[in-house]
PDB file of C-alpha atoms and ligand atoms in Angstrom:
ATOM      1  CA  MET A  27       8.652   0.674 -64.182  1.00  0.00           C
ATOM      2  CA  GLU A  28      11.030   0.887 -67.136  1.00  0.00           C
ATOM      3  CA  ASN A  29      13.495  -1.708 -68.520  1.00  0.00           C
ATOM      4  CA  HIS A  30      12.302  -4.732 -66.577  1.00  0.00           C
ATOM      5  CA  PRO A  31      12.397  -8.364 -67.700  1.00  0.00           C
ATOM      6  CA  PRO A  32       8.962  -9.687 -68.744  1.00  0.00           C
ATOM      7  CA  VAL A  33       6.792  -9.596 -65.636  1.00  0.00           C
ATOM      8  CA  ARG A  34       3.221 -10.090 -64.575  1.00  0.00           C
ATOM      9  CA  VAL A  35       1.631  -7.541 -62.294  1.00  0.00           C
ATOM     10  CA  GLU A  36      -0.256  -8.568 -59.170  1.00  0.00           C
ATOM     11  CA  ARG A  37      -1.659  -6.990 -56.029  1.00  0.00           C
ATOM     12  CA  ARG A  38      -0.852  -9.231 -53.084  1.00  0.00           C
ATOM     13  CA  PRO A  39       0.738  -9.157 -49.611  1.00  0.00           C
ATOM     14  CA  VAL A  40       4.546  -9.358 -49.463  1.00  0.00           C
ATOM     15  CA  THR A  41       6.883  -9.448 -46.470  1.00  0.00           C
ATOM     16  CA  GLU A  42       9.725  -7.050 -45.734  1.00  0.00           C
ATOM     17  CA  ASP A  43      12.199  -9.756 -46.682  1.00  0.00           C
ATOM     18  CA  GLU A  44      10.535 -10.329 -50.070  1.00  0.00           C
ATOM     19  CA  SER A  45      10.340  -6.580 -50.705  1.00  0.00           C
ATOM     20  CA  ARG A  46      14.033  -6.109 -49.983  1.00  0.00           C
ATOM     21  CA  ARG A  47      15.167  -9.152 -51.962  1.00  0.00           C
ATOM     22  CA  ALA A  48      13.172  -7.908 -54.952  1.00  0.00           C
ATOM     23  CA  ASN A  49      13.860  -4.186 -54.821  1.00  0.00           C
ATOM     24  CA  GLY A  50      17.634  -4.271 -54.169  1.00  0.00           C
ATOM     25  CA  PRO A  51      18.413  -6.264 -57.345  1.00  0.00           C
ATOM     26  CA  ASP A  52      15.707  -4.370 -59.239  1.00  0.00           C
ATOM     27  CA  TRP A  53      17.377  -1.044 -58.477  1.00  0.00           C
ATOM     28  CA  ASP A  54      20.762  -2.586 -59.358  1.00  0.00           C
ATOM     29  CA  ARG A  55      19.370  -3.531 -62.788  1.00  0.00           C
ATOM     30  CA  TYR A  56      17.614  -0.212 -63.293  1.00  0.00           C
ATOM     31  CA  ALA A  57      20.286   2.170 -61.909  1.00  0.00           C
ATOM     32  CA  ASP A  58      22.190   2.838 -65.159  1.00  0.00           C
ATOM     33  CA  GLU A  59      19.001   3.637 -67.069  1.00  0.00           C
ATOM     34  CA  TYR A  60      17.607   5.684 -64.161  1.00  0.00           C
ATOM     35  CA  GLN A  61      20.731   7.846 -63.965  1.00  0.00           C
ATOM     36  CA  SER A  62      21.042   8.330 -67.720  1.00  0.00           C
ATOM     37  CA  THR A  63      17.338   9.201 -68.052  1.00  0.00           C
ATOM     38  CA  HIS A  64      16.891  11.402 -64.968  1.00  0.00           C
ATOM     39  CA  GLY A  65      20.422  12.434 -63.944  1.00  0.00           C
ATOM     40  CA  GLU A  66      20.387  15.728 -65.825  1.00  0.00           C
ATOM     41  CA  PHE A  67      16.997  16.719 -64.358  1.00  0.00           C
ATOM     42  CA  LEU A  68      18.164  15.773 -60.843  1.00  0.00           C
ATOM     43  CA  GLY A  69      21.465  17.671 -61.215  1.00  0.00           C
ATOM     44  CA  ASP A  70      24.712  16.254 -59.818  1.00  0.00           C
ATOM     45  CA  ILE A  71      24.516  18.763 -56.953  1.00  0.00           C
ATOM     46  CA  GLY A  72      20.757  19.263 -56.993  1.00  0.00           C
ATOM     47  CA  PHE A  73      17.834  18.643 -54.665  1.00  0.00           C
ATOM     48  CA  VAL A  74      14.443  18.086 -56.271  1.00  0.00           C
ATOM     49  CA  TRP A  75      11.593  16.594 -54.270  1.00  0.00           C
ATOM     50  CA  GLY A  76       9.893  14.922 -57.245  1.00  0.00           C
ATOM     51  CA  PRO A  77       8.949  14.975 -60.927  1.00  0.00           C
ATOM     52  CA  GLU A  78       7.277  18.410 -60.580  1.00  0.00           C
ATOM     53  CA  GLY A  79      10.786  19.793 -60.067  1.00  0.00           C
ATOM     54  CA  LEU A  80      10.150  21.540 -56.728  1.00  0.00           C
ATOM     55  CA  THR A  81      13.595  22.115 -55.226  1.00  0.00           C
ATOM     56  CA  GLU A  82      14.539  22.160 -51.557  1.00  0.00           C
ATOM     57  CA  ALA A  83      15.881  25.698 -52.135  1.00  0.00           C
ATOM     58  CA  GLU A  84      12.256  26.683 -52.955  1.00  0.00           C
ATOM     59  CA  ALA A  85      10.471  24.438 -50.452  1.00  0.00           C
ATOM     60  CA  GLY A  86      12.727  24.858 -47.406  1.00  0.00           C
ATOM     61  CA  VAL A  87      11.280  21.773 -45.701  1.00  0.00           C
ATOM     62  CA  LEU A  88      14.589  20.778 -44.088  1.00  0.00           C
ATOM     63  CA  GLY A  89      15.286  24.197 -42.573  1.00  0.00           C
ATOM     64  CA  ASP A  90      18.833  25.522 -42.408  1.00  0.00           C
ATOM     65  CA  VAL A  91      21.146  22.548 -42.913  1.00  0.00           C
ATOM     66  CA  ALA A  92      24.442  24.411 -42.381  1.00  0.00           C
ATOM     67  CA  GLY A  93      26.485  22.702 -39.691  1.00  0.00           C
ATOM     68  CA  ARG A  94      23.884  19.915 -39.287  1.00  0.00           C
ATOM     69  CA  ASP A  95      24.370  16.151 -39.434  1.00  0.00           C
ATOM     70  CA  VAL A  96      22.036  14.936 -42.160  1.00  0.00           C
ATOM     71  CA  LEU A  97      21.105  11.424 -43.311  1.00  0.00           C
ATOM     72  CA  GLU A  98      19.469  10.689 -46.658  1.00  0.00           C
ATOM     73  CA  VAL A  99      17.688   7.327 -46.701  1.00  0.00           C
ATOM     74  CA  GLY A 100      17.323   5.869 -50.202  1.00  0.00           C
ATOM     75  CA  SER A 101      19.991   8.275 -51.404  1.00  0.00           C
ATOM     76  CA  GLY A 102      20.526   6.761 -54.870  1.00  0.00           C
ATOM     77  CA  ALA A 103      23.349   8.656 -56.548  1.00  0.00           C
ATOM     78  CA  GLY A 104      23.406  11.202 -53.715  1.00  0.00           C
ATOM     79  CA  GLN A 105      22.347  14.273 -55.706  1.00  0.00           C
ATOM     80  CA  CYS A 106      20.231  15.670 -52.839  1.00  0.00           C
ATOM     81  CA  SER A 107      22.893  14.997 -50.223  1.00  0.00           C
ATOM     82  CA  ARG A 108      25.482  16.672 -52.419  1.00  0.00           C
ATOM     83  CA  TRP A 109      23.268  19.770 -52.508  1.00  0.00           C
ATOM     84  CA  VAL A 110      23.000  19.632 -48.691  1.00  0.00           C
ATOM     85  CA  ARG A 111      26.819  19.497 -48.556  1.00  0.00           C
ATOM     86  CA  SER A 112      26.981  22.523 -50.868  1.00  0.00           C
ATOM     87  CA  GLN A 113      24.880  24.356 -48.249  1.00  0.00           C
ATOM     88  CA  GLY A 114      27.267  23.465 -45.418  1.00  0.00           C
ATOM     89  CA  GLY A 115      25.462  20.375 -44.080  1.00  0.00           C
ATOM     90  CA  ARG A 116      27.285  17.140 -43.236  1.00  0.00           C
ATOM     91  CA  ALA A 117      25.146  14.815 -45.381  1.00  0.00           C
ATOM     92  CA  TYR A 118      25.505  11.034 -45.529  1.00  0.00           C
ATOM     93  CA  GLY A 119      23.734   8.574 -47.809  1.00  0.00           C
ATOM     94  CA  LEU A 120      22.229   5.124 -47.327  1.00  0.00           C
ATOM     95  CA  ASP A 121      20.798   2.988 -50.102  1.00  0.00           C
ATOM     96  CA  LEU A 122      19.770  -0.612 -50.734  1.00  0.00           C
ATOM     97  CA  SER A 123      21.305  -0.723 -54.221  1.00  0.00           C
ATOM     98  CA  PHE A 124      25.033  -1.206 -54.713  1.00  0.00           C
ATOM     99  CA  ARG A 125      24.788   0.018 -58.320  1.00  0.00           C
ATOM    100  CA  GLN A 126      23.060   3.231 -57.253  1.00  0.00           C
ATOM    101  CA  LEU A 127      25.891   3.784 -54.765  1.00  0.00           C
ATOM    102  CA  GLN A 128      28.451   3.217 -57.522  1.00  0.00           C
ATOM    103  CA  HIS A 129      26.786   6.072 -59.423  1.00  0.00           C
ATOM    104  CA  SER A 130      27.024   8.147 -56.260  1.00  0.00           C
ATOM    105  CA  ARG A 131      30.747   7.483 -56.099  1.00  0.00           C
ATOM    106  CA  ARG A 132      31.138   8.365 -59.783  1.00  0.00           C
ATOM    107  CA  ILE A 133      29.449  11.757 -59.256  1.00  0.00           C
ATOM    108  CA  ASP A 134      31.497  12.321 -56.061  1.00  0.00           C
ATOM    109  CA  GLN A 135      34.616  11.991 -58.181  1.00  0.00           C
ATOM    110  CA  ASP A 136      33.268  14.119 -61.048  1.00  0.00           C
ATOM    111  CA  THR A 137      32.163  16.984 -58.814  1.00  0.00           C
ATOM    112  CA  GLY A 138      34.599  16.789 -55.899  1.00  0.00           C
ATOM    113  CA  VAL A 139      31.605  16.982 -53.537  1.00  0.00           C
ATOM    114  CA  VAL A 140      31.750  13.685 -51.681  1.00  0.00           C
ATOM    115  CA  VAL A 141      28.761  12.075 -49.950  1.00  0.00           C
ATOM    116  CA  PRO A 142      29.985   9.282 -47.644  1.00  0.00           C
ATOM    117  CA  SER A 143      27.454   6.522 -48.214  1.00  0.00           C
ATOM    118  CA  VAL A 144      26.616   3.072 -46.944  1.00  0.00           C
ATOM    119  CA  LEU A 145      24.759   0.056 -48.325  1.00  0.00           C
ATOM    120  CA  GLY A 146      21.809  -0.697 -46.050  1.00  0.00           C
ATOM    121  CA  THR A 147      18.083  -0.655 -45.562  1.00  0.00           C
ATOM    122  CA  ALA A 148      15.699   1.899 -44.121  1.00  0.00           C
ATOM    123  CA  THR A 149      14.344  -0.606 -41.593  1.00  0.00           C
ATOM    124  CA  ALA A 150      17.723  -1.238 -39.879  1.00  0.00           C
ATOM    125  CA  LEU A 151      19.834   1.925 -39.939  1.00  0.00           C
ATOM    126  CA  PRO A 152      23.484   1.175 -39.089  1.00  0.00           C
ATOM    127  CA  PHE A 153      23.903   4.274 -36.884  1.00  0.00           C
ATOM    128  CA  ALA A 154      23.934   4.950 -33.160  1.00  0.00           C
ATOM    129  CA  ASP A 155      20.969   6.589 -31.413  1.00  0.00           C
ATOM    130  CA  ASP A 156      20.851  10.417 -31.612  1.00  0.00           C
ATOM    131  CA  SER A 157      23.303  10.659 -34.550  1.00  0.00           C
ATOM    132  CA  PHE A 158      21.526  13.143 -36.843  1.00  0.00           C
ATOM    133  CA  ASP A 159      19.781  16.513 -36.803  1.00  0.00           C
ATOM    134  CA  VAL A 160      17.930  15.836 -40.054  1.00  0.00           C
ATOM    135  CA  VAL A 161      16.789  12.658 -41.854  1.00  0.00           C
ATOM    136  CA  PHE A 162      15.182  12.870 -45.277  1.00  0.00           C
ATOM    137  CA  CYS A 163      14.107  10.767 -48.272  1.00  0.00           C
ATOM    138  CA  SER A 164      13.362  12.180 -51.709  1.00  0.00           C
ATOM    139  CA  PHE A 165      11.275   9.373 -53.198  1.00  0.00           C
ATOM    140  CA  GLY A 166      13.780   7.097 -51.475  1.00  0.00           C
ATOM    141  CA  ALA A 167      13.047   3.843 -49.700  1.00  0.00           C
ATOM    142  CA  LEU A 168       9.716   4.443 -47.980  1.00  0.00           C
ATOM    143  CA  GLN A 169       7.351   3.204 -50.657  1.00  0.00           C
ATOM    144  CA  PHE A 170       9.600   0.178 -51.187  1.00  0.00           C
ATOM    145  CA  VAL A 171       9.447  -0.917 -47.534  1.00  0.00           C
ATOM    146  CA  SER A 172       6.874  -3.324 -46.132  1.00  0.00           C
ATOM    147  CA  ASP A 173       7.680  -2.822 -42.417  1.00  0.00           C
ATOM    148  CA  ILE A 174       7.105   0.911 -42.567  1.00  0.00           C
ATOM    149  CA  ALA A 175       6.665   1.245 -38.784  1.00  0.00           C
ATOM    150  CA  ASP A 176      10.233  -0.090 -38.394  1.00  0.00           C
ATOM    151  CA  ALA A 177      11.533   2.485 -40.892  1.00  0.00           C
ATOM    152  CA  VAL A 178       9.849   5.361 -39.027  1.00  0.00           C
ATOM    153  CA  ALA A 179      10.980   3.983 -35.641  1.00  0.00           C
ATOM    154  CA  GLU A 180      14.556   3.713 -36.908  1.00  0.00           C
ATOM    155  CA  THR A 181      14.432   7.318 -38.088  1.00  0.00           C
ATOM    156  CA  ALA A 182      13.164   8.460 -34.678  1.00  0.00           C
ATOM    157  CA  ARG A 183      15.944   6.483 -33.000  1.00  0.00           C
ATOM    158  CA  VAL A 184      18.825   7.999 -34.992  1.00  0.00           C
ATOM    159  CA  LEU A 185      17.445  11.549 -34.798  1.00  0.00           C
ATOM    160  CA  ARG A 186      18.424  13.877 -31.974  1.00  0.00           C
ATOM    161  CA  PRO A 187      15.656  15.442 -29.865  1.00  0.00           C
ATOM    162  CA  ARG A 188      13.695  17.979 -31.960  1.00  0.00           C
ATOM    163  CA  GLY A 189      15.366  16.574 -35.091  1.00  0.00           C
ATOM    164  CA  ARG A 190      13.777  17.142 -38.474  1.00  0.00           C
ATOM    165  CA  TYR A 191      12.267  14.440 -40.717  1.00  0.00           C
ATOM    166  CA  ALA A 192      11.087  15.092 -44.271  1.00  0.00           C
ATOM    167  CA  PHE A 193      10.223  12.802 -47.138  1.00  0.00           C
ATOM    168  CA  SER A 194       8.527  12.766 -50.521  1.00  0.00           C
ATOM    169  CA  ILE A 195       6.427   9.903 -51.802  1.00  0.00           C
ATOM    170  CA  THR A 196       4.026   9.219 -54.637  1.00  0.00           C
ATOM    171  CA  HIS A 197       0.923  11.117 -53.564  1.00  0.00           C
ATOM    172  CA  PRO A 198      -1.312   8.479 -51.909  1.00  0.00           C
ATOM    173  CA  THR A 199      -4.320   9.493 -54.037  1.00  0.00           C
ATOM    174  CA  ARG A 200      -2.367   8.381 -57.143  1.00  0.00           C
ATOM    175  CA  TRP A 201      -2.952   4.776 -56.061  1.00  0.00           C
ATOM    176  CA  MET A 202      -6.553   5.092 -57.263  1.00  0.00           C
ATOM    177  CA  PHE A 203      -5.403   5.572 -60.866  1.00  0.00           C
ATOM    178  CA  PRO A 204      -3.486   3.513 -63.462  1.00  0.00           C
ATOM    179  CA  ASP A 205       0.215   4.498 -63.589  1.00  0.00           C
ATOM    180  CA  ASP A 206      -0.266   6.094 -67.008  1.00  0.00           C
ATOM    181  CA  PRO A 207       0.836   9.639 -67.966  1.00  0.00           C
ATOM    182  CA  SER A 208      -1.976   9.998 -70.516  1.00  0.00           C
ATOM    183  CA  GLU A 209      -5.635  10.844 -69.888  1.00  0.00           C
ATOM    184  CA  ALA A 210      -6.237   7.150 -69.154  1.00  0.00           C
ATOM    185  CA  GLY A 211      -4.324   7.824 -65.920  1.00  0.00           C
ATOM    186  CA  LEU A 212      -7.048  10.208 -64.783  1.00  0.00           C
ATOM    187  CA  VAL A 213      -9.779   7.603 -64.446  1.00  0.00           C
ATOM    188  CA  ALA A 214      -9.979   6.066 -60.971  1.00  0.00           C
ATOM    189  CA  SER A 215      -9.982   2.287 -61.157  1.00  0.00           C
ATOM    190  CA  GLN A 216      -8.704   1.113 -57.755  1.00  0.00           C
ATOM    191  CA  SER A 217      -9.727   1.726 -54.177  1.00  0.00           C
ATOM    192  CA  TYR A 218      -7.729   4.404 -52.348  1.00  0.00           C
ATOM    193  CA  TRP A 219      -8.099   2.285 -49.203  1.00  0.00           C
ATOM    194  CA  ASP A 220      -6.686  -0.918 -50.708  1.00  0.00           C
ATOM    195  CA  ARG A 221      -3.199  -1.213 -49.173  1.00  0.00           C
ATOM    196  CA  THR A 222      -2.394  -4.485 -50.963  1.00  0.00           C
ATOM    197  CA  PRO A 223       1.105  -3.984 -52.431  1.00  0.00           C
ATOM    198  CA  TYR A 224       1.819  -3.606 -56.156  1.00  0.00           C
ATOM    199  CA  VAL A 225       3.959  -6.597 -57.111  1.00  0.00           C
ATOM    200  CA  GLU A 226       5.779  -7.574 -60.295  1.00  0.00           C
ATOM    201  CA  VAL A 227       6.598 -11.263 -60.682  1.00  0.00           C
ATOM    202  CA  ASP A 228       9.357 -12.363 -63.075  1.00  0.00           C
ATOM    203  CA  ASP A 229       7.686 -14.499 -65.734  1.00  0.00           C
ATOM    204  CA  ALA A 230      10.732 -16.711 -66.196  1.00  0.00           C
ATOM    205  CA  THR A 231      11.533 -17.498 -62.547  1.00  0.00           C
ATOM    206  CA  GLY A 232       8.204 -16.891 -60.766  1.00  0.00           C
ATOM    207  CA  ARG A 233      10.095 -14.716 -58.247  1.00  0.00           C
ATOM    208  CA  VAL A 234       8.859 -11.367 -56.967  1.00  0.00           C
ATOM    209  CA  SER A 235      11.029  -8.853 -58.847  1.00  0.00           C
ATOM    210  CA  TYR A 236       9.636  -5.470 -57.747  1.00  0.00           C
ATOM    211  CA  VAL A 237       7.339  -4.214 -54.982  1.00  0.00           C
ATOM    212  CA  GLU A 238       5.726  -0.902 -54.049  1.00  0.00           C
ATOM    213  CA  HIS A 239       3.665  -0.266 -50.917  1.00  0.00           C
ATOM    214  CA  HIS A 240       0.773   2.114 -50.430  1.00  0.00           C
ATOM    215  CA  ARG A 241      -0.302   4.008 -47.313  1.00  0.00           C
ATOM    216  CA  THR A 242      -3.123   6.513 -47.150  1.00  0.00           C
ATOM    217  CA  LEU A 243      -2.597  10.082 -45.916  1.00  0.00           C
ATOM    218  CA  GLY A 244      -4.243   9.033 -42.653  1.00  0.00           C
ATOM    219  CA  ASP A 245      -1.827   6.114 -42.302  1.00  0.00           C
ATOM    220  CA  TRP A 246       1.120   8.521 -42.609  1.00  0.00           C
ATOM    221  CA  VAL A 247      -0.306  10.890 -40.001  1.00  0.00           C
ATOM    222  CA  GLY A 248      -0.809   7.954 -37.616  1.00  0.00           C
ATOM    223  CA  LEU A 249       2.683   6.566 -38.268  1.00  0.00           C
ATOM    224  CA  LEU A 250       4.410   9.881 -37.632  1.00  0.00           C
ATOM    225  CA  ALA A 251       2.349  10.838 -34.590  1.00  0.00           C
ATOM    226  CA  GLY A 252       2.748   7.310 -33.210  1.00  0.00           C
ATOM    227  CA  HIS A 253       6.545   7.636 -33.265  1.00  0.00           C
ATOM    228  CA  GLY A 254       6.685  11.005 -31.525  1.00  0.00           C
ATOM    229  CA  PHE A 255       6.722  13.308 -34.556  1.00  0.00           C
ATOM    230  CA  VAL A 256       4.850  16.591 -34.867  1.00  0.00           C
ATOM    231  CA  ILE A 257       3.832  17.154 -38.493  1.00  0.00           C
ATOM    232  CA  THR A 258       4.759  20.640 -39.689  1.00  0.00           C
ATOM    233  CA  ASP A 259       4.274  20.422 -43.468  1.00  0.00           C
ATOM    234  CA  LEU A 260       2.343  18.562 -46.091  1.00  0.00           C
ATOM    235  CA  LEU A 261       3.288  19.982 -49.488  1.00  0.00           C
ATOM    236  CA  GLU A 262       1.470  18.917 -52.652  1.00  0.00           C
ATOM    237  CA  PRO A 263       3.460  20.610 -55.454  1.00  0.00           C
ATOM    238  CA  GLU A 264       1.432  21.827 -58.405  1.00  0.00           C
ATOM    239  CA  TRP A 265       2.566  20.937 -61.896  1.00  0.00           C
ATOM    240  CA  PRO A 266       4.415  24.038 -63.165  1.00  0.00           C
ATOM    241  CA  GLU A 267       3.230  25.754 -66.333  1.00  0.00           C
ATOM    242  CA  HIS A 268       5.410  24.854 -69.353  1.00  0.00           C
ATOM    243  CA  HIS A 269       6.904  21.846 -67.520  1.00  0.00           C
ATOM    244  CA  ASP A 270       6.491  19.174 -70.179  1.00  0.00           C
ATOM    245  CA  ARG A 271       8.660  16.400 -68.769  1.00  0.00           C
ATOM    246  CA  VAL A 272       7.105  12.928 -68.564  1.00  0.00           C
ATOM    247  CA  TRP A 273       8.449  10.731 -65.775  1.00  0.00           C
ATOM    248  CA  GLY A 274       6.712   7.354 -65.542  1.00  0.00           C
ATOM    249  CA  GLY A 275       3.092   8.168 -64.722  1.00  0.00           C
ATOM    250  CA  TRP A 276       3.845  11.871 -64.037  1.00  0.00           C
ATOM    251  CA  SER A 277       3.007  14.350 -66.793  1.00  0.00           C
ATOM    252  CA  ALA A 278       1.487  17.753 -67.465  1.00  0.00           C
ATOM    253  CA  THR A 279      -1.679  15.989 -68.639  1.00  0.00           C
ATOM    254  CA  ARG A 280      -2.300  14.492 -65.200  1.00  0.00           C
ATOM    255  CA  GLY A 281      -0.495  17.152 -63.200  1.00  0.00           C
ATOM    256  CA  GLN A 282      -3.002  19.854 -64.078  1.00  0.00           C
ATOM    257  CA  TYR A 283      -5.748  17.880 -62.306  1.00  0.00           C
ATOM    258  CA  THR A 284      -4.274  15.744 -59.558  1.00  0.00           C
ATOM    259  CA  PRO A 285      -1.250  15.851 -57.238  1.00  0.00           C
ATOM    260  CA  GLY A 286       1.563  13.405 -58.011  1.00  0.00           C
ATOM    261  CA  THR A 287       3.823  13.998 -55.036  1.00  0.00           C
ATOM    262  CA  ALA A 288       3.303  14.453 -51.296  1.00  0.00           C
ATOM    263  CA  ILE A 289       6.099  15.938 -49.159  1.00  0.00           C
ATOM    264  CA  PHE A 290       5.789  15.523 -45.398  1.00  0.00           C
ATOM    265  CA  GLY A 291       7.807  17.575 -42.951  1.00  0.00           C
ATOM    266  CA  ALA A 292       7.927  16.719 -39.246  1.00  0.00           C
ATOM    267  CA  ARG A 293       9.912  17.358 -36.085  1.00  0.00           C
ATOM    268  CA  LEU A 294      10.672  14.945 -33.284  1.00  0.00           C
ATOM    269  CA  GLY A 295       9.188  15.819 -29.907  1.00  0.00           C
TER     270      GLY A 295
HETATM  271  C1  SAM B 318      13.388   6.729 -56.818  1.00  0.00           C
HETATM  272  S1  SAM B 318      15.001   6.391 -56.167  1.00  0.00           S
HETATM  273  C2  SAM B 318      15.315   7.913 -55.346  1.00  0.00           C
HETATM  274  C3  SAM B 318      16.787   8.151 -55.167  1.00  0.00           C
HETATM  275  C4  SAM B 318      17.158   9.619 -55.079  1.00  0.00           C
HETATM  276  N1  SAM B 318      16.576  10.248 -53.949  1.00  0.00           N
HETATM  277  C5  SAM B 318      16.742  10.301 -56.375  1.00  0.00           C
HETATM  278  O1  SAM B 318      15.955  11.248 -56.315  1.00  0.00           O
HETATM  279  O2  SAM B 318      17.216   9.863 -57.428  1.00  0.00           O
HETATM  280  C6  SAM B 318      14.649   5.286 -54.806  1.00  0.00           C
HETATM  281  C7  SAM B 318      15.889   4.767 -54.098  1.00  0.00           C
HETATM  282  O3  SAM B 318      15.468   4.062 -52.917  1.00  0.00           O
HETATM  283  C8  SAM B 318      16.336   2.946 -52.763  1.00  0.00           C
HETATM  284  N2  SAM B 318      15.683   1.950 -51.883  1.00  0.00           N
HETATM  285  C9  SAM B 318      14.692   1.079 -52.184  1.00  0.00           C
HETATM  286  N3  SAM B 318      14.376   0.341 -51.101  1.00  0.00           N
HETATM  287  C10 SAM B 318      15.183   0.758 -50.092  1.00  0.00           C
HETATM  288  C11 SAM B 318      15.344   0.370 -48.738  1.00  0.00           C
HETATM  289  N4  SAM B 318      14.604  -0.588 -48.199  1.00  0.00           N
HETATM  290  N5  SAM B 318      16.274   1.022 -47.989  1.00  0.00           N
HETATM  291  C12 SAM B 318      17.052   1.996 -48.529  1.00  0.00           C
HETATM  292  N6  SAM B 318      16.952   2.389 -49.812  1.00  0.00           N
HETATM  293  C13 SAM B 318      16.037   1.788 -50.596  1.00  0.00           C
HETATM  294  C14 SAM B 318      16.576   2.463 -54.182  1.00  0.00           C
HETATM  295  O4  SAM B 318      17.705   1.631 -54.280  1.00  0.00           O
HETATM  296  C15 SAM B 318      16.701   3.780 -54.941  1.00  0.00           C
HETATM  297  O5  SAM B 318      18.029   4.208 -55.022  1.00  0.00           O
END
């Protein structure tokens, strides 16, 4: 990750509590840089599923959102939800980071397209059962959560029967490679099946300061099926020709060989 205090990197188990206590403040620290670096690419009223730039207008994973109640989990500055609103959907945001939500409010005011948003976590959604027709995450929340079964169960709970669930994550196969946009990031060095979380520990305090969790493709299929979802899509966007943007470990160099993003689409029941 960018702009972090000096940290040491480890692979070791971490609890949900540790993950949340690390990642909330980490996103608060990182939010200003994240929005100034990526805000233009995301678009204030724009829905991209990942660094390849595939838009929801192209992918159509959510289906027609007009007139639907839609929740974005890990909504950040609400760009995707604002696009859903522009299409006639009633989108709401939820995010763990107060600073990300302040950016959301800023863009609400700049654009006049307001995304009502709440501070919270994916594993304990503050909504009644059967509240939404669609729940989605664009690189939001899921890879930062330890208790992933709780996050999927919460989504199933707040969705109405036959509701739609879609999310993008770092493609699970990327966990085999160093997070490096150059050719060095094309040489497998870690086991795909090693689910031990990626952890950054603050050198000064010894506290866990950032966590990411890995699940294999098979884990995701089992999680979704186990919570009553029928999987309808698994998109693996190709790196577009002439797309030369580098975003963390994502780049044209790696993108021409290996997928960087996985987008799951599913329906309840
Ligand atoms: C990569 S950003 C994606 C945000 C937005 N979708 C975008 O494309 O900019 C990930 C977001 O997930 C949020 N997040 C991390 N852990 C979370 C959790 N447990 N519950 C809800 N949101 C979380 C972060 O605060 C951050 O805003």
